Structure formats: structure tokens, C-alpha cells
């Protein structure tokens, strides 16, 4: 033991090579298949399950009662047959025939164009089931599905158990079962290998990358789905299987077929990373409840909605998501359904809060008839930042305010309408009525240092008492007495005139002389006189 | 020995929960920006939370100028909470507010036919530092509700009302009457109710506000 330890002492230079020589040297690289075998790790980093739906285009088409042999055509101008069912094949129809040739062979066939939308819907349904096992699901158009399952193995009680459950879940689905769409499953350490084996319909359940070449050897070249030209050339070279293909010299292969194909082969064997895009599922929450009896009372309606909202909360919490829009539909006996839509300033998932907002919103909704059915439709799911509750109440001990502002804005908007609540901002315009704008309240936390910059702009440098704090929505015309403005009594002009002449280009031409005026009671106003026309006096602002 | 007893008594009386008629209540305050006013108000400034009533004979006396320095400073605090304006009589003119140093992105305007409800929501939410409201009328009960909401949400509620309500009892923490000055741009301020503030009236000119 002690002797062995000294053997690995760093200072002992002579011992190191003798230890290394025990390992067999890696075989010299001969072709695209065998180079860099040592790069593969014993423990696969990824495990891919591929599901291939054979005859998808055929299965996606709805069967009619006539029971005529079904043939699927592609979308080309001169349609060719891309798939045919057993009966049609029995009658002599082959894939690749033109429609004319097929009709000549078997006149009673039912030839239909492929329905890609239905095919995609079927695959998405399958992906939806698969997504309950792993988040990494991608559809390999048109008829393949890939799942990376390595991280889920422990959760589902082992690899075999996971695969069994996945298979059963897919077979148990009614829609998939009705079409007779039974996918073929394979397991392999690389995505492309699993997919190739699934397409070939071969049995493949391997986790060890070292077994991969042996398993792939017998698969036909066609499973890679390269284009016709490449396949024909390979056939001309006498390459029929992946084994033949992997034996070709790398440099020559890349020269003849391009580097993209070589990269495909590397991905097939796990020598090159093969990231797949995750399928983003568009999920919506939708539920409804049919009532035993009609109800009219808003409180009762809210009571009925409560379980639905709880269900919504569960749905959102399990996904760590929130919604920013919620629609409530109330169905009546005769009248059109009443909708009551809720828009939220920040993603929300809390049933109690949603209920209180709905209560405010419902207060403004008039129901034409009693309600027979309630329906709840959630909007798009959005990321909801999860925050822990603060120890101090907001504002206390300098604690940063948490999420009260979005809540307040939603609460006010639910009752008063969206346009009743707004923020204000400056616009660099000379006409006072255009110099401000109503904005959406800035909910994102703002660093206080930036306050002076963005919002205020040049205006903050203007002297503080030049402009009034209040601006009238519509300038108020003033009475005049011998040419001077009156409001209660004659106004005393303190400062001015300041001419604002602007806006001839947008139709709201303004030429005004502004004055600061004071009335008999000491209130200060901002008044102006038109420079053109009747030269009337108007009150435009109040120095608050 | 009598000195020691006196000292103990002083310590006892300095406790915030002991309030004596002439003493200044221990409240958390914020400077108003006017040195003369700070000296007259209990605690040396506007209360940080609670309800303040500002009564004016007619609008345009300077009721907003009175608050602007405090508003500007509060809207620029490090974690700034919001300032809500509930049913203001006209449109707050953004460039003028910005010129006075108010951070516009913390302002929220609420136009409503339910100003009492909206004001209470704003005060209670805890999201607002200040909530200003212009109410046509409010019963003492409603004002009491607002005062409680302001204490709960730790916000400063400001209620602008007409001078004719000056004789009504009010549960507000601080009541201020503003009257215009004859020949200056300012106002005369009298404290109608304050917990330990001065009784005299204070003349303020708006331009004298300390730079925020």
C-alpha cells in the first residue's frame, strides 16, 4: 500500500509513464464513425426518448363511412402519393406514384390531400402528454417527438418505470387512440440516434453510448431524412445502412456531402452537442360551472366563482405563473352572454385577491337576466416573480414597498375604469396643453438617482414660479371690461406678456400672449389673450 | 436629592405615550420646507402619517405651494412610495411640478365620482406616501375613517376643504387655515388644531421655500 502511494508522488517522474502505458492506446481514426471514441463518457449526459408516429398523414385524416381505401397526396402541383393504407397497398398503389397512375391501378381509392394542421394538432397533443414527464419536449416535424428524460428518472422511479408510464399515458389518450396512432418509442443517448431508430421502427433501448454504433449499424440510410439527391448518391456509392455510412472517410465525406451532413453524423453519435428547442406550450386556464338554478345576486355569483378561482390559483401555482387578464362570462337563458373582463397591472395568482377585484368589477356590471352558467377564461400565463413576505409592514423602518402599488391600481381600476387612473409626464412642447401627457403608472421600481433626469428633462431647469400648478382642461373664456379681463372683479396683471406661438403645422395653431394675473381675493391665475381674431381673454391655469 | 426626583419625572414624562396639553406630541415628522412653519408645527414638520386638513376660503390661495417642498422631497426618497391625487379640481401641470423638483413618475392621478372611497383605498393600501384629496363634502365620520386609514397605511393624507367647514369638529391630526396675503405671493397660515403647536398665525411666502 505504502509502495503504491510513493509510486504516484509528483516528484517521481520515472513512475508516471509506466502507469500510463497500462491503458491500451486508442485505435487510429479511420472514418467518421470511429474518430474520438474516447470523447464519449461512460455515463451519458443525456437520455433521449423518441416517439415516432408511423403513417401520421394517413392517421390524421378523418375516416368516412364508405370505407374506401385511403390514399394521401402531397401538396405539389402534380400530386404524388405519400402514403396509402393497407387496402390501397394491397390494390397495388405504391408511395411515390402520381395520382393518375394510382387511379389507373385502383379506381375505387379515396385520394385526399394531406392535412398538416391536423397532423400538427395530433403531435401537439402527444407533446402535451409528454410534457408531464419532462419539460424538454420538442416536436420533430412532421411526425417525431423528442424527450430528454435524464433529469426525470428518479422522480418516476427508474428508467423502466418512466418509459412504461410514458407509453401508457400516450396509449390511454382517447383522441390518439381513436386515430389508431400508436407511436413507436425508442431510447438512446443522443437525440438523433433515438429518432433514427424510431423512424426505422427498430427496437432500441440503450443507455450506454458505446452500444450506439452497433445499434445504428443496421438502420437504413433513409432514416436520417436527407434529401432525395443525397440518398440517391449514397445508394450509387453502395451505402445502404448507417454502418456503411459511418465507415466512410471523414474528409472525403465532408467534401462530397458538405459539412452540414458531417455534423449530422457527429450529432448522431453524440460527438457534437445537439440542443433542441423546447416546445413552448401555450396554456390557458378555462373552466365553467353549470348552475342547478338561476342566480341573480352578485354575492351568490361570487360564491359560485370561488371554487373556480381556487382551481385557477392551483393551476397557476403549480406552474409558478400568474395571469394579467381574466374574463368571466355569464350565460343567460335568452340574452347574449355577459362578459366581465379584468385586467391586472402585475401577474396575479391569488384567488382571494382576484375575487375581491371581481367583486369591484361586478358592481358595475348589470345582468340582463339571471345567470345559468359561469365561465372563467384566464389570459396568457406570464412569469410571476415569487417574493417572500417582508417582516416589516410596507413603509415601516424604511422598508421598501412591496407589491402594494399594482394592487392599489388594480383595485381602483376595477371600480373606476382603466382611464380614471393614470400617471403624468412632461412632453417637450411649447403649447401648455401639449406640454404634459397622461402616462401608464411606472410600476417598475425606479432608482431615485434617475428621477431628476428622464421625466423632468429641460423643464426642471426653468424657474419654478413661471408656470401654474394647475391647468384647466378647456381654457375658460373671461368677460372683459374695457378690454381688460374680469373674473369676479378686474384682474390685475402682474407679469407678462409671454408669447407662445406654435403648432401651425398640426392644425391647432396657437398664438397667445400669456399673463400672470391676480384677482381681488388674492388668487393667482394664468390668463392669455389671443393674438389673432377677436383677441379674447382666456383663463388657462391657476397658480395653486 | 430633589434634582434626582425631578430628573426621573422628566424621563417619565418624556415617554411618547404620555401627552400633556402644552407639550409637543412625539410624532414622526417630515420638514415642510418653510423654516417658519417648521418652528410652529408640533414635531417640527408635517406628520409622516395621519390626516391633515387644509382649509381655504377659495381655491388658488397657494394650498399646493404649501405642500410642494415636502412633496418634492418625499417623492425623491430612496424607496419612494407614491403620491396619489384623488379628484383634483384641474389637471396638475406636469412641467410646473417638475420645475419644483417633484418626481413625476411617483405621481398617480385618480379621477373619480367616489373620492372618499378612492382616498381611503389609497391611504390604506400602504403604497402611498402622500394622498391628496379634494372632497366636496365629508362628514366627520368619513374624516375619522380617513384618519384611521392613514394611520393603518402609514401615509400622510391631505384633505383640501373649504373654509366653511372650519367650525366643524374634525378628527384630523392637524387643521390648517390658509388665507391669501394682500401684497405678496404667499399666504397667512393659522393652525386651527394641532397637538401642541403654536396658536399664532404664520405668514409664508412661497418663494422662501428652502430648495428641495
JSON list of C-alpha atoms in Angstrom, two decimals, chain A residues 300-375:
[
{"chain": "A", "resi": 300, "resn": "UNK", "atom": "CA", "xyz": [-74.05, 34.47, -4.85]},
{"chain": "A", "resi": 301, "resn": "UNK", "atom": "CA", "xyz": [-72.28, 34.65, -8.18]},
{"chain": "A", "resi": 302, "resn": "UNK", "atom": "CA", "xyz": [-69.02, 35.39, -6.40]},
{"chain": "A", "resi": 303, "resn": "UNK", "atom": "CA", "xyz": [-69.66, 32.43, -4.12]},
{"chain": "A", "resi": 304, "resn": "UNK", "atom": "CA", "xyz": [-70.14, 30.22, -7.15]},
{"chain": "A", "resi": 305, "resn": "UNK", "atom": "CA", "xyz": [-66.98, 31.59, -8.76]},
{"chain": "A", "resi": 306, "resn": "UNK", "atom": "CA", "xyz": [-64.87, 30.96, -5.67]},
{"chain": "A", "resi": 307, "resn": "UNK", "atom": "CA", "xyz": [-64.15, 27.26, -6.36]},
{"chain": "A", "resi": 308, "resn": "UNK", "atom": "CA", "xyz": [-63.27, 28.14, -9.93]},
{"chain": "A", "resi": 309, "resn": "UNK", "atom": "CA", "xyz": [-60.88, 30.80, -8.72]},
{"chain": "A", "resi": 310, "resn": "UNK", "atom": "CA", "xyz": [-59.36, 28.33, -6.28]},
{"chain": "A", "resi": 311, "resn": "UNK", "atom": "CA", "xyz": [-58.87, 25.94, -9.17]},
{"chain": "A", "resi": 312, "resn": "UNK", "atom": "CA", "xyz": [-57.25, 28.76, -11.14]},
{"chain": "A", "resi": 313, "resn": "UNK", "atom": "CA", "xyz": [-54.93, 29.50, -8.25]},
{"chain": "A", "resi": 314, "resn": "UNK", "atom": "CA", "xyz": [-53.89, 25.84, -8.06]},
{"chain": "A", "resi": 315, "resn": "UNK", "atom": "CA", "xyz": [-53.30, 25.81, -11.80]},
{"chain": "A", "resi": 316, "resn": "UNK", "atom": "CA", "xyz": [-51.15, 28.93, -11.65]},
{"chain": "A", "resi": 317, "resn": "UNK", "atom": "CA", "xyz": [-49.24, 28.00, -8.52]},
{"chain": "A", "resi": 318, "resn": "UNK", "atom": "CA", "xyz": [-48.23, 24.62, -9.88]},
{"chain": "A", "resi": 319, "resn": "UNK", "atom": "CA", "xyz": [-46.73, 26.42, -12.86]},
{"chain": "A", "resi": 320, "resn": "UNK", "atom": "CA", "xyz": [-45.31, 29.34, -10.87]},
{"chain": "A", "resi": 321, "resn": "UNK", "atom": "CA", "xyz": [-47.08, 31.64, -13.24]},
{"chain": "A", "resi": 322, "resn": "UNK", "atom": "CA", "xyz": [-49.58, 34.43, -12.99]},
{"chain": "A", "resi": 323, "resn": "UNK", "atom": "CA", "xyz": [-52.20, 35.94, -15.25]},
{"chain": "A", "resi": 324, "resn": "UNK", "atom": "CA", "xyz": [-52.72, 39.55, -16.20]},
{"chain": "A", "resi": 325, "resn": "UNK", "atom": "CA", "xyz": [-56.13, 39.14, -17.79]},
{"chain": "A", "resi": 326, "resn": "UNK", "atom": "CA", "xyz": [-59.17, 37.23, -16.67]},
{"chain": "A", "resi": 327, "resn": "UNK", "atom": "CA", "xyz": [-62.50, 37.01, -18.35]},
{"chain": "A", "resi": 328, "resn": "UNK", "atom": "CA", "xyz": [-65.72, 35.98, -16.72]},
{"chain": "A", "resi": 329, "resn": "UNK", "atom": "CA", "xyz": [-68.67, 35.05, -18.89]},
{"chain": "A", "resi": 330, "resn": "UNK", "atom": "CA", "xyz": [-72.15, 34.67, -17.57]},
{"chain": "A", "resi": 331, "resn": "UNK", "atom": "CA", "xyz": [-74.55, 32.75, -19.75]},
{"chain": "A", "resi": 332, "resn": "UNK", "atom": "CA", "xyz": [-78.25, 33.52, -19.63]},
{"chain": "A", "resi": 333, "resn": "UNK", "atom": "CA", "xyz": [-81.34, 31.80, -20.90]},
{"chain": "A", "resi": 334, "resn": "UNK", "atom": "CA", "xyz": [-82.08, 34.10, -23.81]},
{"chain": "A", "resi": 335, "resn": "UNK", "atom": "CA", "xyz": [-79.83, 37.13, -23.69]},
{"chain": "A", "resi": 336, "resn": "UNK", "atom": "CA", "xyz": [-76.31, 37.10, -25.07]},
{"chain": "A", "resi": 337, "resn": "UNK", "atom": "CA", "xyz": [-73.66, 36.18, -22.50]},
{"chain": "A", "resi": 338, "resn": "UNK", "atom": "CA", "xyz": [-72.45, 38.99, -20.29]},
{"chain": "A", "resi": 339, "resn": "UNK", "atom": "CA", "xyz": [-68.69, 39.31, -20.11]},
{"chain": "A", "resi": 340, "resn": "UNK", "atom": "CA", "xyz": [-66.78, 40.89, -17.32]},
{"chain": "A", "resi": 341, "resn": "UNK", "atom": "CA", "xyz": [-63.09, 41.32, -18.08]},
{"chain": "A", "resi": 342, "resn": "UNK", "atom": "CA", "xyz": [-60.40, 42.01, -15.56]},
{"chain": "A", "resi": 343, "resn": "UNK", "atom": "CA", "xyz": [-57.03, 43.49, -16.49]},
{"chain": "A", "resi": 344, "resn": "UNK", "atom": "CA", "xyz": [-54.26, 43.39, -13.95]},
{"chain": "A", "resi": 345, "resn": "UNK", "atom": "CA", "xyz": [-51.25, 45.60, -13.63]},
{"chain": "A", "resi": 346, "resn": "UNK", "atom": "CA", "xyz": [-49.00, 42.79, -12.43]},
{"chain": "A", "resi": 347, "resn": "UNK", "atom": "CA", "xyz": [-49.22, 38.99, -12.77]},
{"chain": "A", "resi": 348, "resn": "UNK", "atom": "CA", "xyz": [-51.52, 37.62, -10.13]},
{"chain": "A", "resi": 349, "resn": "UNK", "atom": "CA", "xyz": [-52.31, 34.13, -8.90]},
{"chain": "A", "resi": 350, "resn": "UNK", "atom": "CA", "xyz": [-54.10, 34.71, -5.63]},
{"chain": "A", "resi": 351, "resn": "UNK", "atom": "CA", "xyz": [-57.74, 33.62, -5.60]},
{"chain": "A", "resi": 352, "resn": "UNK", "atom": "CA", "xyz": [-58.75, 35.92, -2.76]},
{"chain": "A", "resi": 353, "resn": "UNK", "atom": "CA", "xyz": [-57.37, 38.96, -4.50]},
{"chain": "A", "resi": 354, "resn": "UNK", "atom": "CA", "xyz": [-58.92, 38.02, -7.79]},
{"chain": "A", "resi": 355, "resn": "UNK", "atom": "CA", "xyz": [-62.22, 37.57, -6.05]},
{"chain": "A", "resi": 356, "resn": "UNK", "atom": "CA", "xyz": [-62.06, 40.98, -4.40]},
{"chain": "A", "resi": 357, "resn": "UNK", "atom": "CA", "xyz": [-61.21, 42.56, -7.76]},
{"chain": "A", "resi": 358, "resn": "UNK", "atom": "CA", "xyz": [-64.06, 40.71, -9.42]},
{"chain": "A", "resi": 359, "resn": "UNK", "atom": "CA", "xyz": [-66.37, 41.99, -6.71]},
{"chain": "A", "resi": 360, "resn": "UNK", "atom": "CA", "xyz": [-65.45, 45.58, -7.57]},
{"chain": "A", "resi": 361, "resn": "UNK", "atom": "CA", "xyz": [-65.78, 44.86, -11.26]},
{"chain": "A", "resi": 362, "resn": "UNK", "atom": "CA", "xyz": [-69.12, 43.10, -10.88]},
{"chain": "A", "resi": 363, "resn": "UNK", "atom": "CA", "xyz": [-70.53, 46.10, -9.04]},
{"chain": "A", "resi": 364, "resn": "UNK", "atom": "CA", "xyz": [-70.52, 47.92, -12.38]},
{"chain": "A", "resi": 365, "resn": "UNK", "atom": "CA", "xyz": [-71.97, 45.04, -14.40]},
{"chain": "A", "resi": 366, "resn": "UNK", "atom": "CA", "xyz": [-75.68, 44.88, -14.99]},
{"chain": "A", "resi": 367, "resn": "UNK", "atom": "CA", "xyz": [-77.02, 41.43, -15.73]},
{"chain": "A", "resi": 368, "resn": "UNK", "atom": "CA", "xyz": [-79.90, 41.38, -18.21]},
{"chain": "A", "resi": 369, "resn": "UNK", "atom": "CA", "xyz": [-81.18, 38.01, -16.99]},
{"chain": "A", "resi": 370, "resn": "UNK", "atom": "CA", "xyz": [-80.38, 35.54, -14.25]},
{"chain": "A", "resi": 371, "resn": "UNK", "atom": "CA", "xyz": [-77.20, 33.55, -14.73]},
{"chain": "A", "resi": 372, "resn": "UNK", "atom": "CA", "xyz": [-77.32, 29.88, -15.72]},
{"chain": "A", "resi": 373, "resn": "UNK", "atom": "CA", "xyz": [-73.68, 29.18, -16.30]},
{"chain": "A", "resi": 374, "resn": "UNK", "atom": "CA", "xyz": [-70.43, 30.84, -15.31]},
{"chain": "A", "resi": 375, "resn": "UNK", "atom": "CA", "xyz": [-67.30, 30.52, -17.35]}
]
